[in-house]
PDB file of C-alpha atoms in Angstrom:
ATOM      1  CA  MET A1000      43.033 -12.471  29.122  1.00 45.00           C
ATOM      2  CA  SER A1001      39.298 -13.072  29.271  1.00 44.00           C
ATOM      3  CA  PRO A1002      37.087 -10.254  30.438  1.00 44.00           C
ATOM      4  CA  ALA A1003      35.722 -10.368  33.989  1.00 41.00           C
ATOM      5  CA  PRO A1004      32.231 -11.695  34.143  1.00 44.00           C
ATOM      6  CA  ARG A1005      29.423  -9.140  34.096  1.00 53.00           C
ATOM      7  CA  ARG A1006      28.083  -8.498  37.565  1.00 57.00           C
ATOM      8  CA  ARG A1007      24.455  -9.500  37.929  1.00 73.00           C
ATOM      9  CA  ARG A1008      22.000  -6.683  38.365  1.00 90.00           C
ATOM     10  CA  SER A1009      19.836  -6.447  41.435  1.00 94.00           C
ATOM     11  CA  VAL A1010      16.128  -5.920  41.827  1.00 96.00           C
ATOM     12  CA  ILE A1011      13.642  -5.160  44.629  1.00 97.00           C
ATOM     13  CA  VAL A1012      10.295  -6.856  44.131  1.00 97.00           C
ATOM     14  CA  VAL A1013       7.003  -5.069  45.402  1.00 96.00           C
ATOM     15  CA  ALA A1014       3.927  -7.013  46.227  1.00 93.00           C
ATOM     16  CA  GLY A1015       0.623  -5.414  47.467  1.00 87.00           C
ATOM     17  CA  GLU A1016      -3.129  -5.281  47.436  1.00 82.00           C
ATOM     18  CA  SER A1017      -3.697  -3.137  44.350  1.00 90.00           C
ATOM     19  CA  ASP A1018      -1.917  -1.897  41.184  1.00 93.00           C
ATOM     20  CA  ASN A1019      -2.108   1.657  42.665  1.00 95.00           C
ATOM     21  CA  ASP A1020      -0.455   0.848  45.973  1.00 95.00           C
ATOM     22  CA  ARG A1021       2.295  -1.097  44.163  1.00 95.00           C
ATOM     23  CA  GLU A1022       2.923   1.971  41.924  1.00 97.00           C
ATOM     24  CA  VAL A1023       2.903   4.300  44.898  1.00 97.00           C
ATOM     25  CA  LEU A1024       5.701   2.205  46.451  1.00 97.00           C
ATOM     26  CA  GLN A1025       7.631   2.216  43.212  1.00 96.00           C
ATOM     27  CA  HIS A1026       7.950   6.031  43.585  1.00 97.00           C
ATOM     28  CA  LEU A1027       8.453   5.921  47.404  1.00 97.00           C
ATOM     29  CA  ILE A1028      11.116   3.293  47.883  1.00 97.00           C
ATOM     30  CA  PRO A1029      13.903   4.968  45.854  1.00 96.00           C
ATOM     31  CA  ALA A1030      13.238   8.188  47.707  1.00 96.00           C
ATOM     32  CA  LEU A1031      13.625   6.493  51.065  1.00 96.00           C
ATOM     33  CA  TYR A1032      16.455   4.060  49.961  1.00 94.00           C
ATOM     34  CA  PRO A1033      19.109   5.987  48.044  1.00 86.00           C
ATOM     35  CA  ARG A1034      20.948   2.863  47.104  1.00 86.00           C
ATOM     36  CA  CYS A1035      17.940   1.448  45.472  1.00 87.00           C
ATOM     37  CA  PRO A1036      18.316  -0.762  42.394  1.00 91.00           C
ATOM     38  CA  LYS A1037      15.528  -1.341  39.943  1.00 94.00           C
ATOM     39  CA  VAL A1038      12.026  -1.780  41.643  1.00 96.00           C
ATOM     40  CA  VAL A1039       9.654  -4.177  39.915  1.00 96.00           C
ATOM     41  CA  THR A1040       6.167  -5.460  40.915  1.00 95.00           C
ATOM     42  CA  ILE A1041       4.414  -8.768  41.022  1.00 94.00           C
ATOM     43  CA  ASN A1042       0.685  -8.729  40.586  1.00 84.00           C
ATOM     44  CA  ASP A1043      -0.242 -10.923  43.660  1.00 71.00           C
ATOM     45  CA  LYS A1044      -3.238  -9.333  45.205  1.00 68.00           C
ATOM     46  CA  ILE A1045      -1.919 -10.429  48.615  1.00 66.00           C
ATOM     47  CA  ARG A1046      -3.842  -9.592  51.749  1.00 66.00           C
ATOM     48  CA  LEU A1047      -1.731 -10.333  54.782  1.00 63.00           C
ATOM     49  CA  ALA A1048      -3.205  -8.183  57.530  1.00 57.00           C
ATOM     50  CA  PRO A1049      -6.603 -10.106  57.790  1.00 55.00           C
ATOM     51  CA  ALA A1050      -4.785 -13.480  57.593  1.00 52.00           C
ATOM     52  CA  LEU A1051      -2.537 -13.690  60.504  1.00 58.00           C
ATOM     53  CA  LEU A1052      -3.577 -17.538  60.989  1.00 57.00           C
ATOM     54  CA  GLN A1053      -2.683 -18.333  57.420  1.00 71.00           C
ATOM     55  CA  LEU A1054       0.534 -16.315  56.948  1.00 79.00           C
ATOM     56  CA  SER A1055       2.972 -19.063  56.175  1.00 81.00           C
ATOM     57  CA  PRO A1056       1.606 -20.449  52.902  1.00 83.00           C
ATOM     58  CA  ARG A1057       0.778 -16.941  51.577  1.00 84.00           C
ATOM     59  CA  ILE A1058       4.332 -15.702  52.271  1.00 88.00           C
ATOM     60  CA  GLU A1059       5.843 -18.780  50.761  1.00 90.00           C
ATOM     61  CA  THR A1060       3.820 -18.116  47.649  1.00 89.00           C
ATOM     62  CA  LEU A1061       5.050 -14.512  47.705  1.00 91.00           C
ATOM     63  CA  ARG A1062       8.692 -15.742  47.991  1.00 94.00           C
ATOM     64  CA  ASP A1063       8.372 -18.050  45.044  1.00 95.00           C
ATOM     65  CA  ASN A1064       6.702 -15.386  42.826  1.00 94.00           C
ATOM     66  CA  ALA A1065       9.336 -12.822  43.842  1.00 95.00           C
ATOM     67  CA  ARG A1066      12.050 -15.283  42.917  1.00 96.00           C
ATOM     68  CA  ARG A1067      10.597 -16.033  39.562  1.00 96.00           C
ATOM     69  CA  LYS A1068      10.193 -12.208  38.896  1.00 96.00           C
ATOM     70  CA  ALA A1069      13.782 -11.679  39.578  1.00 96.00           C
ATOM     71  CA  GLU A1070      14.801 -14.524  37.355  1.00 95.00           C
ATOM     72  CA  SER A1071      12.641 -13.288  34.508  1.00 95.00           C
ATOM     73  CA  CYS A1072      14.480  -9.985  34.866  1.00 94.00           C
ATOM     74  CA  GLY A1073      17.897 -11.748  34.843  1.00 94.00           C
ATOM     75  CA  ALA A1074      18.582 -10.294  38.278  1.00 95.00           C
ATOM     76  CA  GLU A1075      19.412 -11.082  41.804  1.00 95.00           C
ATOM     77  CA  LEU A1076      16.589 -10.608  44.348  1.00 96.00           C
ATOM     78  CA  VAL A1077      17.958  -8.272  47.060  1.00 96.00           C
ATOM     79  CA  GLY A1078      14.804  -7.012  48.600  1.00 97.00           C
ATOM     80  CA  VAL A1079      10.990  -7.560  48.901  1.00 97.00           C
ATOM     81  CA  VAL A1080       8.562  -4.912  49.992  1.00 96.00           C
ATOM     82  CA  VAL A1081       4.979  -5.999  50.855  1.00 93.00           C
ATOM     83  CA  HIS A1082       2.149  -3.495  51.128  1.00 93.00           C
ATOM     84  CA  ALA A1083      -0.814  -4.327  53.270  1.00 89.00           C
ATOM     85  CA  ASP A1084      -3.587  -1.911  54.532  1.00 90.00           C
ATOM     86  CA  LEU A1085      -4.324  -2.241  58.209  1.00 87.00           C
ATOM     87  CA  ASP A1086      -8.016  -1.417  57.312  1.00 86.00           C
ATOM     88  CA  LYS A1087      -8.592   0.186  60.643  1.00 85.00           C
ATOM     89  CA  VAL A1088      -7.159   2.999  62.789  1.00 89.00           C
ATOM     90  CA  SER A1089      -3.930   2.251  64.650  1.00 87.00           C
ATOM     91  CA  ASP A1090      -4.573   0.768  67.978  1.00 85.00           C
ATOM     92  CA  GLN A1091      -2.926  -1.878  70.216  1.00 83.00           C
ATOM     93  CA  THR A1092      -3.454  -4.505  67.410  1.00 86.00           C
ATOM     94  CA  TYR A1093      -1.209  -2.516  65.032  1.00 91.00           C
ATOM     95  CA  ASP A1094       1.949  -3.695  66.735  1.00 92.00           C
ATOM     96  CA  GLN A1095       0.866  -7.226  66.904  1.00 89.00           C
ATOM     97  CA  VAL A1096       0.013  -7.313  63.159  1.00 89.00           C
ATOM     98  CA  ARG A1097       3.259  -5.666  62.290  1.00 92.00           C
ATOM     99  CA  GLU A1098       5.361  -7.882  64.429  1.00 92.00           C
ATOM    100  CA  ARG A1099       3.710 -11.144  63.142  1.00 90.00           C
ATOM    101  CA  ILE A1100       3.985 -10.395  59.468  1.00 90.00           C
ATOM    102  CA  THR A1101       7.609  -8.843  59.765  1.00 93.00           C
ATOM    103  CA  ALA A1102       8.817 -11.974  61.618  1.00 92.00           C
ATOM    104  CA  GLN A1103       7.248 -14.320  58.963  1.00 91.00           C
ATOM    105  CA  LEU A1104       8.787 -12.264  56.154  1.00 93.00           C
ATOM    106  CA  LYS A1105      12.256 -12.450  57.692  1.00 94.00           C
ATOM    107  CA  LYS A1106      11.904 -16.135  58.339  1.00 93.00           C
ATOM    108  CA  ALA A1107      10.739 -17.041  54.782  1.00 93.00           C
ATOM    109  CA  LEU A1108      12.461 -14.647  52.504  1.00 95.00           C
ATOM    110  CA  PRO A1109      16.099 -15.033  51.400  1.00 93.00           C
ATOM    111  CA  CYS A1110      16.824 -11.277  51.255  1.00 96.00           C
ATOM    112  CA  ASP A1111      16.052  -8.012  52.953  1.00 96.00           C
ATOM    113  CA  SER A1112      12.383  -7.275  53.431  1.00 97.00           C
ATOM    114  CA  ALA A1113      10.073  -4.447  54.624  1.00 97.00           C
ATOM    115  CA  LEU A1114       6.307  -4.146  55.452  1.00 95.00           C
ATOM    116  CA  ALA A1115       4.438  -1.209  54.221  1.00 95.00           C
ATOM    117  CA  LEU A1116       1.588  -1.588  56.673  1.00 94.00           C
ATOM    118  CA  SER A1117      -0.449   1.487  56.195  1.00 94.00           C
ATOM    119  CA  ALA A1118      -2.881   2.477  58.951  1.00 91.00           C
ATOM    120  CA  VAL A1119      -5.620   2.830  57.800  1.00 91.00           C
ATOM    121  CA  GLU A1120      -4.873   2.746  54.061  1.00 93.00           C
ATOM    122  CA  MET A1121      -2.244   4.213  51.740  1.00 96.00           C
ATOM    123  CA  GLU A1122      -4.109   7.628  51.528  1.00 97.00           C
ATOM    124  CA  SER A1123      -3.038   8.282  55.046  1.00 97.00           C
ATOM    125  CA  TRP A1124       0.565   8.253  53.846  1.00 98.00           C
ATOM    126  CA  LEU A1125      -0.249  10.411  50.887  1.00 98.00           C
ATOM    127  CA  MET A1126      -1.749  13.045  53.368  1.00 98.00           C
ATOM    128  CA  LEU A1127       1.865  13.567  54.706  1.00 98.00           C
ATOM    129  CA  PHE A1128       2.595  15.452  51.630  1.00 98.00           C
ATOM    130  CA  PRO A1129      -0.098  18.204  51.303  1.00 97.00           C
ATOM    131  CA  ASP A1130       2.027  20.298  48.732  1.00 97.00           C
ATOM    132  CA  ALA A1131       1.829  17.338  46.244  1.00 98.00           C
ATOM    133  CA  PHE A1132      -1.942  17.453  45.879  1.00 98.00           C
ATOM    134  CA  PRO A1133      -2.348  20.751  43.996  1.00 98.00           C
ATOM    135  CA  LYS A1134       0.460  19.659  41.608  1.00 98.00           C
ATOM    136  CA  VAL A1135      -1.814  16.851  40.483  1.00 98.00           C
ATOM    137  CA  ARG A1136      -5.111  18.796  40.471  1.00 97.00           C
ATOM    138  CA  ARG A1137      -4.959  22.633  40.676  1.00 95.00           C
ATOM    139  CA  GLY A1138      -8.254  22.798  42.607  1.00 95.00           C
ATOM    140  CA  TRP A1139      -7.008  20.494  45.404  1.00 98.00           C
ATOM    141  CA  ALA A1140      -5.843  21.583  48.839  1.00 97.00           C
ATOM    142  CA  MET A1141      -5.602  19.654  52.019  1.00 97.00           C
ATOM    143  CA  ARG A1142      -7.157  21.551  55.053  1.00 96.00           C
ATOM    144  CA  PRO A1143      -4.720  22.863  57.568  1.00 95.00           C
ATOM    145  CA  GLU A1144      -6.434  21.023  60.418  1.00 95.00           C
ATOM    146  CA  ASP A1145      -5.904  17.788  58.497  1.00 95.00           C
ATOM    147  CA  CYS A1146      -2.108  18.504  58.431  1.00 94.00           C
ATOM    148  CA  ARG A1147      -2.021  18.513  62.160  1.00 93.00           C
ATOM    149  CA  LYS A1148      -3.857  15.126  62.814  1.00 94.00           C
ATOM    150  CA  ASP A1149      -2.457  11.870  63.806  1.00 96.00           C
ATOM    151  CA  LEU A1150      -3.184  10.385  60.349  1.00 97.00           C
ATOM    152  CA  THR A1151      -3.242   6.770  61.713  1.00 96.00           C
ATOM    153  CA  LYS A1152      -6.454   7.725  63.481  1.00 95.00           C
ATOM    154  CA  VAL A1153      -8.444   9.013  60.385  1.00 95.00           C
ATOM    155  CA  ALA A1154     -11.082   6.362  60.024  1.00 92.00           C
ATOM    156  CA  ASN A1155     -11.367   6.373  56.218  1.00 95.00           C
ATOM    157  CA  PRO A1156      -8.611   8.480  54.643  1.00 96.00           C
ATOM    158  CA  LYS A1157      -9.941   7.633  51.071  1.00 97.00           C
ATOM    159  CA  GLU A1158     -13.379   8.958  51.660  1.00 97.00           C
ATOM    160  CA  HIS A1159     -12.005  11.866  53.753  1.00 97.00           C
ATOM    161  CA  LEU A1160      -9.934  13.062  50.750  1.00 98.00           C
ATOM    162  CA  LYS A1161     -13.017  12.697  48.355  1.00 97.00           C
ATOM    163  CA  LYS A1162     -15.062  14.847  50.752  1.00 97.00           C
ATOM    164  CA  HIS A1163     -12.537  17.463  51.691  1.00 97.00           C
ATOM    165  CA  LEU A1164      -9.805  17.738  49.098  1.00 97.00           C
ATOM    166  CA  GLY A1165     -11.706  19.726  46.473  1.00 96.00           C
ATOM    167  CA  LYS A1166     -12.795  19.172  42.812  1.00 95.00           C
ATOM    168  CA  PRO A1167     -12.616  16.929  40.947  1.00 96.00           C
ATOM    169  CA  PRO A1168     -13.070  14.299  43.598  1.00 97.00           C
ATOM    170  CA  TYR A1169     -10.044  12.232  44.589  1.00 98.00           C
ATOM    171  CA  ARG A1170      -9.798   8.740  43.001  1.00 97.00           C
ATOM    172  CA  GLU A1171      -7.596   5.906  44.069  1.00 96.00           C
ATOM    173  CA  SER A1172      -5.967   5.956  40.662  1.00 97.00           C
ATOM    174  CA  ASP A1173      -4.655   9.380  41.549  1.00 98.00           C
ATOM    175  CA  SER A1174      -2.469   8.021  44.326  1.00 98.00           C
ATOM    176  CA  PRO A1175       0.701   7.220  42.363  1.00 98.00           C
ATOM    177  CA  LYS A1176       0.660  10.693  40.707  1.00 98.00           C
ATOM    178  CA  ILE A1177       0.572  12.245  44.112  1.00 98.00           C
ATOM    179  CA  MET A1178       3.476  10.285  45.467  1.00 98.00           C
ATOM    180  CA  ALA A1179       5.366  10.985  42.245  1.00 98.00           C
ATOM    181  CA  GLU A1180       4.939  14.739  42.769  1.00 98.00           C
ATOM    182  CA  ALA A1181       5.878  14.458  46.519  1.00 98.00           C
ATOM    183  CA  VAL A1182       9.202  12.881  45.344  1.00 97.00           C
ATOM    184  CA  LYS A1183       9.779  15.576  42.741  1.00 97.00           C
ATOM    185  CA  LEU A1184       9.236  18.141  45.500  1.00 97.00           C
ATOM    186  CA  GLY A1185      11.906  16.575  47.516  1.00 96.00           C
ATOM    187  CA  GLN A1186       9.526  16.054  50.423  1.00 95.00           C
ATOM    188  CA  VAL A1187       9.596  12.314  50.792  1.00 96.00           C
ATOM    189  CA  ILE A1188      11.948  11.700  53.676  1.00 95.00           C
ATOM    190  CA  ALA A1189      11.936   9.365  56.631  1.00 95.00           C
ATOM    191  CA  ARG A1190      10.450  12.050  58.896  1.00 95.00           C
ATOM    192  CA  PRO A1191       8.374  14.341  56.968  1.00 95.00           C
ATOM    193  CA  PRO A1192       6.247  16.974  58.796  1.00 93.00           C
ATOM    194  CA  GLY A1193       3.014  15.474  59.964  1.00 93.00           C
ATOM    195  CA  ASN A1194       2.116  12.498  62.092  1.00 96.00           C
ATOM    196  CA  ASN A1195       1.951   8.875  60.695  1.00 97.00           C
ATOM    197  CA  ARG A1196       3.653   6.268  62.737  1.00 96.00           C
ATOM    198  CA  SER A1197       2.994   3.520  60.198  1.00 97.00           C
ATOM    199  CA  PHE A1198       4.990   5.495  57.590  1.00 98.00           C
ATOM    200  CA  ARG A1199       7.798   6.106  60.013  1.00 97.00           C
ATOM    201  CA  ASP A1200       7.952   2.456  60.814  1.00 97.00           C
ATOM    202  CA  PHE A1201       8.299   1.554  57.079  1.00 97.00           C
ATOM    203  CA  ALA A1202      10.955   4.108  56.540  1.00 97.00           C
ATOM    204  CA  ASP A1203      12.927   2.852  59.612  1.00 97.00           C
ATOM    205  CA  GLN A1204      12.685  -0.694  58.205  1.00 96.00           C
ATOM    206  CA  LEU A1205      14.206   0.290  54.958  1.00 96.00           C
ATOM    207  CA  ALA A1206      16.933   2.010  56.710  1.00 95.00           C
ATOM    208  CA  THR A1207      18.120  -1.291  58.161  1.00 94.00           C
ATOM    209  CA  TRP A1208      18.663  -2.871  54.813  1.00 94.00           C
ATOM    210  CA  GLY A1209      22.178  -4.161  54.152  1.00 84.00           C
ATOM    211  CA  LYS A1210      23.142  -3.861  57.827  1.00 75.00           C
TER     212      LYS A1210
END
């Protein structure tokens, strides 16, 4: 009797605006999605939020590149996560941008998809996990008042961290280490303490996968 064929493994492909943002998501996705298979990245420096009038060709390119990445891994493409910075505080346009991009992803992609649309930028998500910062640099500490803010309204989170976090100054390349430490601490959940709707929306979208 011949052995049963080996089941093809699965991958989730991550695309985004920078290497650091994609690496942050490689730590974040398995923490929020427990059934997560392997997470791989593609290097498309895709910018969707400023391109609402030219979404279709960009997302078609993303689809094709994600398929090729999965094929190169000898795996089935089961999910695509796309990161985009809103590049401004959350206001009435946030819902419009999120709905347009999400609808186009669902239409174009042959698998589950999720949009990591961070308002204003990925650093506002990192600020949900204040205990992770001193794990990366001993002299870092988020101010208590910052922990109570609506983090989608912090105009420039990256510069805010550089100014207020401590020494040495925060660098964008620190972001994956911070998220990795937050995951190690067990703090990365769909509803962490703190206030950032754009993070919650992403976590809620991941929770719908496979349903």
